[in-house]
XYZ file of C-alpha atoms in Angstrom:
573
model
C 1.349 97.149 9.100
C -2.280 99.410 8.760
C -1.485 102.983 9.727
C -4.164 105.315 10.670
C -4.172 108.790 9.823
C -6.017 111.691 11.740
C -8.064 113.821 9.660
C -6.372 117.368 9.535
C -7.395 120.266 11.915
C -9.366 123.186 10.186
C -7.460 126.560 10.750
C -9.257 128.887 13.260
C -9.396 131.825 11.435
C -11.364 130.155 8.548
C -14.219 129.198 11.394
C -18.020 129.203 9.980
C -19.642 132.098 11.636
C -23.060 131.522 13.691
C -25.247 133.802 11.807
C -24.219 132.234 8.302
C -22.591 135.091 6.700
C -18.769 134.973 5.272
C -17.537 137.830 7.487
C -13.662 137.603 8.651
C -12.584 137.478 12.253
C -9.885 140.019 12.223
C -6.686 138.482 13.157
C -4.645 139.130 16.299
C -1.938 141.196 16.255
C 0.148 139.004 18.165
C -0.291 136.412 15.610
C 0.735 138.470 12.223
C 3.814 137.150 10.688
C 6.209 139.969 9.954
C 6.784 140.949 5.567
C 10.140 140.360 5.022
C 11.862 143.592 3.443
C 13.799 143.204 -0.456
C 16.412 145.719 -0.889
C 16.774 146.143 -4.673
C 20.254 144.805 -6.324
C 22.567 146.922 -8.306
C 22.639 145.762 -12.144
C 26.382 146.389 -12.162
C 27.055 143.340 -9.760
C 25.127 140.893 -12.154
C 27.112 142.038 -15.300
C 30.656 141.821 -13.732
C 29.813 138.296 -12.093
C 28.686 136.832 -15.801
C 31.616 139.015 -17.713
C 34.268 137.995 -15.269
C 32.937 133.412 -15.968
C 33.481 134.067 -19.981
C 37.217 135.489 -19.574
C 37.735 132.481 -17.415
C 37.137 130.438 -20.323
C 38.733 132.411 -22.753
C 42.383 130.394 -22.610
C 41.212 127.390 -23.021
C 38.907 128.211 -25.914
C 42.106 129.796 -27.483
C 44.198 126.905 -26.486
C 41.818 124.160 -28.406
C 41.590 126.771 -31.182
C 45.095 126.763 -31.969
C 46.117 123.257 -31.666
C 43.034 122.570 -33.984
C 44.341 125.337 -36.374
C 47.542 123.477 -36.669
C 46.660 119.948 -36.953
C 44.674 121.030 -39.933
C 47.585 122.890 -41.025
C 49.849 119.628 -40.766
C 47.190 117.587 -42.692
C 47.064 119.870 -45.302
C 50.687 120.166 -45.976
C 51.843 116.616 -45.255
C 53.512 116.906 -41.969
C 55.076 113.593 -40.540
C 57.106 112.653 -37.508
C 60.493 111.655 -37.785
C 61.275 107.637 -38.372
C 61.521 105.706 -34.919
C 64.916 104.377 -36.520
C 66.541 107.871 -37.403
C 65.438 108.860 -33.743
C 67.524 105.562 -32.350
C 69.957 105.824 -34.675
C 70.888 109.094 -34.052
C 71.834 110.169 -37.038
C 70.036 112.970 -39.132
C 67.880 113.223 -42.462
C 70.902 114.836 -44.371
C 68.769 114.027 -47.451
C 68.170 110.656 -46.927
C 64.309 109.527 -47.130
C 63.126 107.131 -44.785
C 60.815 104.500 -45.225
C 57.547 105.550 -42.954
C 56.515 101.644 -42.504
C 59.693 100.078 -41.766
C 62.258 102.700 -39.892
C 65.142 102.211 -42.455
C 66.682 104.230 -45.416
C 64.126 103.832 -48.429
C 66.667 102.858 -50.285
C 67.623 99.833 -48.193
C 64.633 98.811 -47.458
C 64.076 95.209 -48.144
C 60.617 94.689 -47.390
C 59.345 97.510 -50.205
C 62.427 96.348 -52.451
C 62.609 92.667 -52.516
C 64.696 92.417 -55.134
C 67.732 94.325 -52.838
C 68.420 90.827 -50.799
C 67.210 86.801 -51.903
C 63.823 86.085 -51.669
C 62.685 84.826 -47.944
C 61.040 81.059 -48.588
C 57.974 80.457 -48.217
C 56.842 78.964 -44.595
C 54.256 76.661 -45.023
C 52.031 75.032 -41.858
C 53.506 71.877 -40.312
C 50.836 69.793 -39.200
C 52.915 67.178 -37.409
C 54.465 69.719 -35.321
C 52.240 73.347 -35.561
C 54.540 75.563 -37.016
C 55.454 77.546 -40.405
C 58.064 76.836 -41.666
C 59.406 73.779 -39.866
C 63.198 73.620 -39.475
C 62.940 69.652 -38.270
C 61.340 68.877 -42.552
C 62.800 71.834 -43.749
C 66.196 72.085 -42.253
C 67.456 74.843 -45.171
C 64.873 77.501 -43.451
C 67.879 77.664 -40.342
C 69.799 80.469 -40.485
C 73.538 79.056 -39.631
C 76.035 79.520 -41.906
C 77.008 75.839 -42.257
C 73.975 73.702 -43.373
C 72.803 71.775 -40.267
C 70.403 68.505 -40.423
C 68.410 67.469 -37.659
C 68.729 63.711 -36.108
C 66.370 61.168 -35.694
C 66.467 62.480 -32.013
C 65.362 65.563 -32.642
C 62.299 64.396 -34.323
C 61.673 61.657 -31.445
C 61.791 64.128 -28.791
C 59.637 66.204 -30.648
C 57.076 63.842 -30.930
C 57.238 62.182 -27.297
C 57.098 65.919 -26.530
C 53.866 66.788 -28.084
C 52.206 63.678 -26.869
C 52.794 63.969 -23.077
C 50.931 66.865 -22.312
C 48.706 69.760 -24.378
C 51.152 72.516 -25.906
C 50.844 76.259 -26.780
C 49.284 76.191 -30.621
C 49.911 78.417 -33.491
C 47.243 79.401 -35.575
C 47.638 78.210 -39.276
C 45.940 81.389 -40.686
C 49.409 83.532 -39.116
C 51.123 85.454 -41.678
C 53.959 86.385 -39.519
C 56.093 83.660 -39.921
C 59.009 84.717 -42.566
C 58.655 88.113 -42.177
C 62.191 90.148 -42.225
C 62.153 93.049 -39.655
C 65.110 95.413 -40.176
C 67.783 97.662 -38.768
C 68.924 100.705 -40.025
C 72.145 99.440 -38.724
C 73.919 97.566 -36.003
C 74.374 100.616 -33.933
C 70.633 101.082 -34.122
C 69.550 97.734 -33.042
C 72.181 98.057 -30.075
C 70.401 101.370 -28.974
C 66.716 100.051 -29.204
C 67.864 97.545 -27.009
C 67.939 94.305 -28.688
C 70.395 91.385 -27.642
C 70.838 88.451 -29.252
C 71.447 84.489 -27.639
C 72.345 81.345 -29.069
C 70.187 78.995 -29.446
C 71.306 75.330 -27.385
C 71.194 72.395 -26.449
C 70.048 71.688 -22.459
C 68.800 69.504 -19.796
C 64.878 69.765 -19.616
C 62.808 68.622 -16.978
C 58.984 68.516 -16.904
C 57.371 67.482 -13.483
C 53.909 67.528 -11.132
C 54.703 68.996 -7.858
C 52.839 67.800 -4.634
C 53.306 67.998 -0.880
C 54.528 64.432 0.292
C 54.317 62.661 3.535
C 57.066 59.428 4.573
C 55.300 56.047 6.026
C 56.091 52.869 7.106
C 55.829 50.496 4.039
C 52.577 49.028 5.425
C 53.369 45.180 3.688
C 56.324 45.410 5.291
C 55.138 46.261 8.682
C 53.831 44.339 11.751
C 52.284 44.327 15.141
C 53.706 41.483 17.326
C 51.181 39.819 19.893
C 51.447 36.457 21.544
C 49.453 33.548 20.204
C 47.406 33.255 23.049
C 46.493 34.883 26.592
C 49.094 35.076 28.999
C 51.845 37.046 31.672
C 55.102 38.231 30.285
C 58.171 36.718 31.995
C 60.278 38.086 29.851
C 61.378 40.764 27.172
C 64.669 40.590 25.378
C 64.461 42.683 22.110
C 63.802 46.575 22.655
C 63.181 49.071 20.521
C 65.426 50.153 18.176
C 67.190 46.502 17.480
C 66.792 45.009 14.304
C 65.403 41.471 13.952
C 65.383 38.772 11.719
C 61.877 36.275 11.223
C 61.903 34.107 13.886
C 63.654 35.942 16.345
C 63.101 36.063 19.943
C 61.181 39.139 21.051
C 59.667 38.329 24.722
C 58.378 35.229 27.192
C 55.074 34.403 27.913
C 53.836 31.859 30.799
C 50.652 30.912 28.910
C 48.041 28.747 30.889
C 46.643 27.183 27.230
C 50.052 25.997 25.898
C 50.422 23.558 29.632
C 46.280 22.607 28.895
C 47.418 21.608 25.672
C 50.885 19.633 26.039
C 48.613 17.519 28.953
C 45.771 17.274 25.836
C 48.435 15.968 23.549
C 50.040 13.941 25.762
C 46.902 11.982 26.929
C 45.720 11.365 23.373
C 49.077 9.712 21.874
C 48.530 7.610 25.064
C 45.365 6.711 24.410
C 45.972 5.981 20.937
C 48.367 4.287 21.422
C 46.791 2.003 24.203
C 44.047 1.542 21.522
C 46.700 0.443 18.735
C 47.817 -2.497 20.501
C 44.532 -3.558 21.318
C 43.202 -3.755 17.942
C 46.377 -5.720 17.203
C 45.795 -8.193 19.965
C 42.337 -8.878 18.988
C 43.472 -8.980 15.001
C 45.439 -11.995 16.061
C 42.839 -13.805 17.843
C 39.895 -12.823 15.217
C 40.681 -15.668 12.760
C 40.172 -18.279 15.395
C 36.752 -17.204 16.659
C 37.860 -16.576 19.739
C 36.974 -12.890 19.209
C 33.435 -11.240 17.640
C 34.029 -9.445 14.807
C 31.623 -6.799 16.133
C 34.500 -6.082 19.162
C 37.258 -5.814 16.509
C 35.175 -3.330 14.865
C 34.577 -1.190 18.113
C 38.272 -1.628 18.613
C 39.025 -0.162 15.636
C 36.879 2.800 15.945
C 37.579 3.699 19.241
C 41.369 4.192 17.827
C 40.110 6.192 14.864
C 38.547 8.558 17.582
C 41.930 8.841 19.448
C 43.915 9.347 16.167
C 41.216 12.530 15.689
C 41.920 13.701 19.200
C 45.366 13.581 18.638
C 45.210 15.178 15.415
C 43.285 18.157 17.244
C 46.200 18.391 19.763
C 48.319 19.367 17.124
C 46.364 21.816 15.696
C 46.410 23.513 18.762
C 49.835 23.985 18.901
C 49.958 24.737 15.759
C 47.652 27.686 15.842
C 49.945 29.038 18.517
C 52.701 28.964 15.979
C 54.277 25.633 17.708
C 55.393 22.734 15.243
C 54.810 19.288 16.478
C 56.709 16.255 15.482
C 54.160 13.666 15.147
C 56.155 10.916 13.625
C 58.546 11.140 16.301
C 55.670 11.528 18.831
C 53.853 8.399 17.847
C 57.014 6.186 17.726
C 58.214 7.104 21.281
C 58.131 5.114 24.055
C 56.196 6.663 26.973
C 58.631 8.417 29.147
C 60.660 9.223 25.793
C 57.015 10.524 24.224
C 56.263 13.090 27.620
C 59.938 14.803 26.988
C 58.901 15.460 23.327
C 55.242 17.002 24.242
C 57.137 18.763 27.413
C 60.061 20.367 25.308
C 57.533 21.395 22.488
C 58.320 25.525 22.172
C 60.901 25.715 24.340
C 63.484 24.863 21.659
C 63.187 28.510 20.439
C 63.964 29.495 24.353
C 66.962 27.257 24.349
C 68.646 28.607 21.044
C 67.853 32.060 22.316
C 69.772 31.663 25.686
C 72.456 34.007 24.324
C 70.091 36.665 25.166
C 69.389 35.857 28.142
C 72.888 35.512 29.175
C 73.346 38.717 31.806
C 70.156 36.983 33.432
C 70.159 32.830 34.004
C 66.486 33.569 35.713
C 65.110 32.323 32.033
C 66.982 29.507 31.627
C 66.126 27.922 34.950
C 62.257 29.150 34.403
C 62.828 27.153 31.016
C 63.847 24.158 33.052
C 61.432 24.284 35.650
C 57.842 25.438 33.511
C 55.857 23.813 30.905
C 53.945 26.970 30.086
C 56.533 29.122 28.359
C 55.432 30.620 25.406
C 57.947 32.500 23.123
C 56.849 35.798 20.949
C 59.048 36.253 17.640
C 59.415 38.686 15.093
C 56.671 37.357 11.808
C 59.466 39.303 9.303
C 63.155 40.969 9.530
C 63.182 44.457 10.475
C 63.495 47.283 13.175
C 61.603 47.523 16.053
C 59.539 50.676 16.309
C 57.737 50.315 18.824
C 57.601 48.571 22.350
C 54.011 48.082 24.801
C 55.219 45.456 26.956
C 56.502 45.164 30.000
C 57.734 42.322 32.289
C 54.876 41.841 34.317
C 52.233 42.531 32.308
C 49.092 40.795 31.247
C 48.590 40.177 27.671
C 46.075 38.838 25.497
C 46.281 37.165 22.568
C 45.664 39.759 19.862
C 47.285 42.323 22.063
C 50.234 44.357 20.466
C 53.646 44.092 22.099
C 55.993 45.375 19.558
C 55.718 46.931 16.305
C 58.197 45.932 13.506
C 58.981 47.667 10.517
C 61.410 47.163 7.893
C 62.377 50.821 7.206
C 64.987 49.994 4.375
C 62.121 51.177 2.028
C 59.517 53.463 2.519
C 56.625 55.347 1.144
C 55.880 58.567 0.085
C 52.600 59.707 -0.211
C 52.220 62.725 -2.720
C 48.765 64.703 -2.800
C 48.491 65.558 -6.556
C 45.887 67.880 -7.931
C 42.930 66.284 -9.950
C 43.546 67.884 -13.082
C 47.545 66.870 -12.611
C 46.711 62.737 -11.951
C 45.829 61.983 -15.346
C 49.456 62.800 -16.614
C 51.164 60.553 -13.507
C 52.138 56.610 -14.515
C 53.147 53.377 -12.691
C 56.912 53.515 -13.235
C 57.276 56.732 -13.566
C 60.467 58.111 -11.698
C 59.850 60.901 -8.391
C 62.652 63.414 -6.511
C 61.431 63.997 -3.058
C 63.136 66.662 -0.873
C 62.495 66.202 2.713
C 61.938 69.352 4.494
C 64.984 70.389 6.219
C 67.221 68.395 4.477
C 69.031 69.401 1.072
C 69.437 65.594 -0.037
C 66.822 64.482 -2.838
C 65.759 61.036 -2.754
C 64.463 59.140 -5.715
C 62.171 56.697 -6.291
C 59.565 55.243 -8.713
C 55.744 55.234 -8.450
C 54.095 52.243 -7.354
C 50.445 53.179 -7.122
C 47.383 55.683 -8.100
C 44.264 56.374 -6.471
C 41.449 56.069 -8.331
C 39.636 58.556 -5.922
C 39.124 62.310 -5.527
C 39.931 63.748 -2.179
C 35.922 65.333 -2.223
C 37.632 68.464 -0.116
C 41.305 68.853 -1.208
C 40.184 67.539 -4.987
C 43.636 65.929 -4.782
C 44.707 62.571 -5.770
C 47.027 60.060 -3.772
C 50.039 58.758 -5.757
C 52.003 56.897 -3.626
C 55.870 56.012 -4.476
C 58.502 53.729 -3.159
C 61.626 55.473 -1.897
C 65.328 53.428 -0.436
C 66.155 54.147 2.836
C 68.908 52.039 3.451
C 71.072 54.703 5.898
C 67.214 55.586 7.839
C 67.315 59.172 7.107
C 63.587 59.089 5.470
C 61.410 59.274 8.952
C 57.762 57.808 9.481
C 54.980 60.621 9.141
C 57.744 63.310 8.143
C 56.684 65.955 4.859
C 58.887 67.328 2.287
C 58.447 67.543 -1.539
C 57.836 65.274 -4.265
C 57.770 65.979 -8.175
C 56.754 63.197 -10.530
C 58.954 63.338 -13.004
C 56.947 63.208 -16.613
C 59.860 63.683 -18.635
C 63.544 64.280 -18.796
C 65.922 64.881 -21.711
C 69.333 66.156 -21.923
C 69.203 67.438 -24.982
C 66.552 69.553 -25.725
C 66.827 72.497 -27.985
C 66.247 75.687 -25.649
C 66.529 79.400 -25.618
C 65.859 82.539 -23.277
C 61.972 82.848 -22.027
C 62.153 86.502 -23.468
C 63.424 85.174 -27.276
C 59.730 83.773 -27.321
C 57.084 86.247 -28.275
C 52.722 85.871 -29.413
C 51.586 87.778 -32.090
C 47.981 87.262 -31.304
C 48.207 83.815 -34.064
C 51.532 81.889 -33.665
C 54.201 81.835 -30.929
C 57.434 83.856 -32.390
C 61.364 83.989 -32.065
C 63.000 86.612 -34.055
C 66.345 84.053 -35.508
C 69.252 86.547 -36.565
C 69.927 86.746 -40.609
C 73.072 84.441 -41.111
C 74.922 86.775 -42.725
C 74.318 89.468 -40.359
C 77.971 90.888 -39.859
C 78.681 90.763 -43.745
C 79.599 93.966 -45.521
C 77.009 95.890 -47.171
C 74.222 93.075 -46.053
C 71.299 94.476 -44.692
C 70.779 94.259 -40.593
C 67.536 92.102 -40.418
C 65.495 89.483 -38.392
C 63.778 86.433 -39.568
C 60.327 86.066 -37.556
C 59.761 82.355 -36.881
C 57.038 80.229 -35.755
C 57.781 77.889 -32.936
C 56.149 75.471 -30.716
C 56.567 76.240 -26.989
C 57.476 73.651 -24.340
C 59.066 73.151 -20.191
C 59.868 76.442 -19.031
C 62.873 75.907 -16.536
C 65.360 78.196 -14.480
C 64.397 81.080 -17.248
C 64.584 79.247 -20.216
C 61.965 77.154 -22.856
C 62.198 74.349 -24.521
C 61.628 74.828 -28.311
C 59.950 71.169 -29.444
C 59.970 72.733 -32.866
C 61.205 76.151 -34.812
C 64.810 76.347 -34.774
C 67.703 74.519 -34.685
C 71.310 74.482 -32.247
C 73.465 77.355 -34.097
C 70.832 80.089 -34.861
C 71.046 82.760 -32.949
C 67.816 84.610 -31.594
C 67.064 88.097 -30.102
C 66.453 87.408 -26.489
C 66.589 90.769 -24.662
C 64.262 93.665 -26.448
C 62.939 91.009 -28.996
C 59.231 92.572 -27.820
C 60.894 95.677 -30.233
C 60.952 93.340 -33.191
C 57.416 92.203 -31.884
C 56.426 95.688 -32.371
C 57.362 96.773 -35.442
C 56.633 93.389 -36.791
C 52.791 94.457 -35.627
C 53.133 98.096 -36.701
C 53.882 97.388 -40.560
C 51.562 94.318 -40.403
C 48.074 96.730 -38.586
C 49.785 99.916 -40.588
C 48.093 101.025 -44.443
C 51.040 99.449 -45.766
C 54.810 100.353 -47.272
C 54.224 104.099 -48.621
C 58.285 104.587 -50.045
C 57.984 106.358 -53.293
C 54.514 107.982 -52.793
């Protein structure tokens, strides 16, 4: 946007005089601005305002001055703060030296004096399972007082373990693994807060969870409509009732099924008629009597009634109506128009039984060609009923809905990055919502698409329902069971510890409780699995028997780091 600017006004006073000289117009009186008066300050308020903001300061100054006089003071004369272990342990110097790196006597301490307790073994990496010093190759590592050996088992879990999903690693380049951290005694560990847990043997579960909707199994499902156009006379299955195939559902008077028995009936006539005249004229042929040329329109004209009776039949038989041709063709006339006039309403007769609080149908039976019955294509429940008596329905129309609901299906929305894990076969626990019954199952399909806005993939599973409690379009939730063992080797989520290389459990020294045997820890290396109800799996690390710190185990963490970060053991300096 251009903005214009005015050019400024020139002051009056400084006006050009007429006659050209530089004279000044004396200024009004009424326009004089009035000199503001300065009364002169005293010096004494400056100095007492600047003397009184460097006393202010003067505590401080001291204060930083004498905590810098005495940490120079320390330094130079080898202060030190009393061992974290002494401080736990309660109990005082009373000459004893402590060991500045480890918290112990320096006279017990078994990390600056090896030779005071066996040498620990050397850990070396597993690469089968990712650990140092792996108790499933090198079962003499374990700390249990009997010697233990692992079963094939243990090394087949381990491995189905590892291959089912990606695990916590260890770094191979972690020195922690074999390192002793030690008590001053067993009153001190108790008052840093360090419990101990055996290590055991325990169900394990591993599983992807995923909302889950019930449906109809959809190849076990139908909708019932009549073969062709028609009125309903009669319904006797509601909904509710199980059905077997072939049962009778409802009555329909159906104008096509009377143009068809007529159709039928007049072609087996005519074919017939034709049959005997080709006969006739075969016997008089040889004679001469006859032209061949009539035998041979004889005999075509009965080909073309054969055809039209053939097409009869497949009319009937499109309506789901079975015609006995054989039967038909070898009838005599009035025997023949019974057959074609009964065709269909077998089914109605067998089904009187149903009709038994109501004769109407049986008479209607006796009385109408049209009668068209509607059965159940496959054995289960009816879930639905559109029909009434009455009504006008067409062929295509639903009438009932069917569904065998022994089984169902259970749709489970599993994430994307989940899917890949899930397997035909694979077993699922679905709990309905509102119910505290699981049901199980097995999975009987996979998507092979991505839900573009939920990024979720459809599993679907096949659940039992034999006693119905499973509903149509009803939620819950499903878990896809990957794997289930009941003996894995677990212990206490808080045993388990990182070091910033390798996962870590801190196993107790076997001979802990003997006399005169010094109170230490073994740090092992251990390969992480299912978490469950506050416990891990251990695929690999340590054995059933050992015995682990569990609660305060992050104190062994952190000495562990202190001596491993510090400048190293400094006893006898």
């Amino acid at each position: 946007m251009n903005q214009h600017l005015a050019p400024p006004e020139m002051p009056r006073s400084e006006a050009v005089p007429s006659s050209g000289t530089s004279a000044a117009r004396p200024e009004p009186a009424a326009t004089r601005r009035p000199t503001p008066s300065v009364e002169p300050r005293p010096a004494s308020v400056g100095f007492r305002s600047r003397l009184t903001s460097v006393v202010s300061w003067l505590p401080p100054v001291l204060v930083v001055c004498g905590l810098a006089g005495v940490a120079w003071y320390g330094h130079h004369h080898d202060w030190k703060l009393p061992p974290v272990a002494s401080v736990i342990g309660g109990a005082s110097d009373g000459g004893v030296t402590w060991c500045a790196s480890h918290g112990v006597p320096e006279a017990e301490c078994i990390v600056c004096d090896p030779s005071l307790i066996e040498p620990s073994p050397t850990h070396e990496f597993c690469d089968v399972h990712g650990v140092h010093g792996c108790v499933l190759h090198q079962p003499e590592l374990a700390q249990t007082k009997t010697p233990i050996e692992p079963t094939q088992a243990d090394h087949d879990r381990a491995e189905r373990a590892l291959a089912l999903l990606p695990r916590p690693e260890n770094l191979p380049i972690s020195s922690s693994a074999g390192a002793r951290v030690q008590f001053a005694s067993l009153d001190a560990m108790r008052k840093a807060g360090v419990d101990v847990e055996p290590v055991f043997r325990s169900t394990v579960t591993e599983s992807i969870g995923a909302a889950g909707e019930i449906r109809y199994d959809e190849t076990k499902t139908a909708w019932v409509s009549p073969a062709a156009d028609g009125i309903v006379r009669r319904v006797v299955a509601d909904i509710g009732d199980w059905v077997d195939t072939g049962d009778l559902l409802a009555v329909v008077d159906c104008q096509q099924l009377g143009r068809l028995k007529s159709t039928l009936l007049s072609a087996i006539l005519e074919e017939r008629l034709k049959r005997v005249d080709l006969t006739r004229l075969q016997r008089l042929a040889p004679s001469g009597a006859i032209p061949a040329r009539r035998v041979i329109e004889v005999q075509t004209d009965l080909q073309q009634a054969t055809v039209a009776v053939e097409q009869a039949v497949r009319g009937f038989t499109n309506l789901g109506l079975q015609v006995d041709l054989e039967r038909l063709r070898s009838a005599d006339a009035d025997e023949a128009t019974s057959i074609v006039r009964d065709i269909g309403t077998d089914l109605l007769e067998s089904n009187k039984r149903l009709a038994a609080s109501d004769d109407r149908l049986t008479r209607s039976i006796e009385k109408n060609d049209n009668l068209l019955a509607v059965t159940a294509p496959l054995q289960g429940r009816i879930v639905e009923r559109l029909t009434t008596v009455g009504e006008v329905v067409d062929r295509g129309g639903g009438m009932f809905r069917i569904a065998d609901t022994r089984t169902v299906w259970l749709d489970l929305r599993v994430p994307a990055e989940d899917a890949s894990h899930a397997r035909i076969g694979m077993p699922v626990r679905y709990q309905p919502d509102g119910s505290t019954q699981p049901q199980n199952g097995s999975v009987t399909w996979i998507s092979s698409d991505v839900d573009r806005q939920t990024r979720t993939v459809r599993v679907r599973a096949e659940l039992p329902n034999e006693d119905g409690q499973l509903r149509n379009e009803s939620f819950g939730h499903g878990e896809i069971i990957l794997r289930s063992v009941d003996d894995a080797i677990v212990v206490p989520e808080n045993a388990v510890q990182w070091d910033g290389a390798s996962h870590l459990v801190f196993v107790r020294d076997a001979r802990f409780f003997d006399d005169g045997r010094p109170k230490f820890f073994v740090a092992r290396s251990v390969r992480p699995g299912a978490r469950q109800d506050g416990m891990i799996e251990i695929i690999a690390g340590v054995l059933p028997g050992e015995v682990v710190a569990s609660q305060g185990s992050d104190v062994l963490r952190a000495q562990l780091l202190r001596g491993n970060l510090g400048a190293g053991c400094t006893c006898g300096l």
